[in-house]
Amino acid sequence: MGYDINSKQTVVGSNGLTVDNPKYLKQAKQKLTRLQRQLSRKKKGSVRWKKAKSRLNNLHGSIGRQRMDFAHKTAHRIANESDIVVFEDLNVAGMQKFNGKMVADNIMGLISDLTKYKVELRGGIHHEIGRFERTTGVCSVCGQHHKLTLKERHFTCVSCGTFSDRDYSSAIAVQKIGESDLMANGTVVRVTKTPNTQQKSGVKTKVFALAKLSLGSEEIEKVAT
Ligand SMILES: [Zn+2]
């Protein structure tokens, strides 16, 4: 599965999973800014200053806990739904450039790290694609690239006419780049026969086998994306 993060910091998966950055975090941050402003107006060391300072500290603590809770829950959902997880490169510098503004809170980077931990614990794979790979505006049917402004949430392919959702098509692009990366470096190989002969043909599950040889080559672990 490929996972894309849009400029509103919503996670969209190539399996259709959508997780919004919670509103309570945004609200808490607005409150934080207000408290910081109030604190700056008070005389340092005064009783009022100390009260404001302690309110600020409490809020910092609760934001930290909510943020961690959200990141853990999201990572858990992602790890539950896929054995091979592909993310964009979520370094802060890239996100800043992507959004055109400062992104001090790299919560998606945290989600990616936690997902890596959870997926690998189960013997799955976590992969981040290169920073400069194009994923926005790529037609998921024919691969045609389109230049989109931040406001364009949908696009119609100039080459094949497919109408696409911006975020979903990005997630597909992330997945495809991840697939070819992992096959190129030998982490996974595509299994040509479906493991279950009773499966109807045309089932869209792609089957990969982990190319790890450490467990004995007879028992290749089958994983599906
Ligand atoms: Zn197309």
PDB file of C-alpha atoms and ligand atoms in Angstrom, residues 139 141-144 146 157 159-162, ligand 1:
ATOM      1  CA  CYS A 139      -2.496   9.434 -13.783  1.00  0.00           C
ATOM      2  CA  VAL A 141      -4.032   4.431 -15.296  1.00  0.00           C
ATOM      3  CA  CYS A 142      -1.462   5.560 -17.868  1.00  0.00           C
ATOM      4  CA  GLY A 143       1.193   7.361 -15.811  1.00  0.00           C
ATOM      5  CA  GLN A 144       0.820  10.733 -17.568  1.00  0.00           C
ATOM      6  CA  HIS A 146       0.046  16.779 -14.844  1.00  0.00           C
ATOM      7  CA  CYS A 157      -5.909  12.922 -17.663  1.00  0.00           C
ATOM      8  CA  SER A 159      -3.731  11.407 -22.319  1.00  0.00           C
ATOM      9  CA  CYS A 160      -6.346   8.773 -21.416  1.00  0.00           C
ATOM     10  CA  GLY A 161      -9.213  10.867 -20.046  1.00  0.00           C
ATOM     11  CA  THR A 162      -9.343   9.211 -16.632  1.00  0.00           C
TER      12      THR A 162
HETATM   13 ZN    ZN B   1      -4.101   8.681 -18.036  1.00  0.00          ZN
END
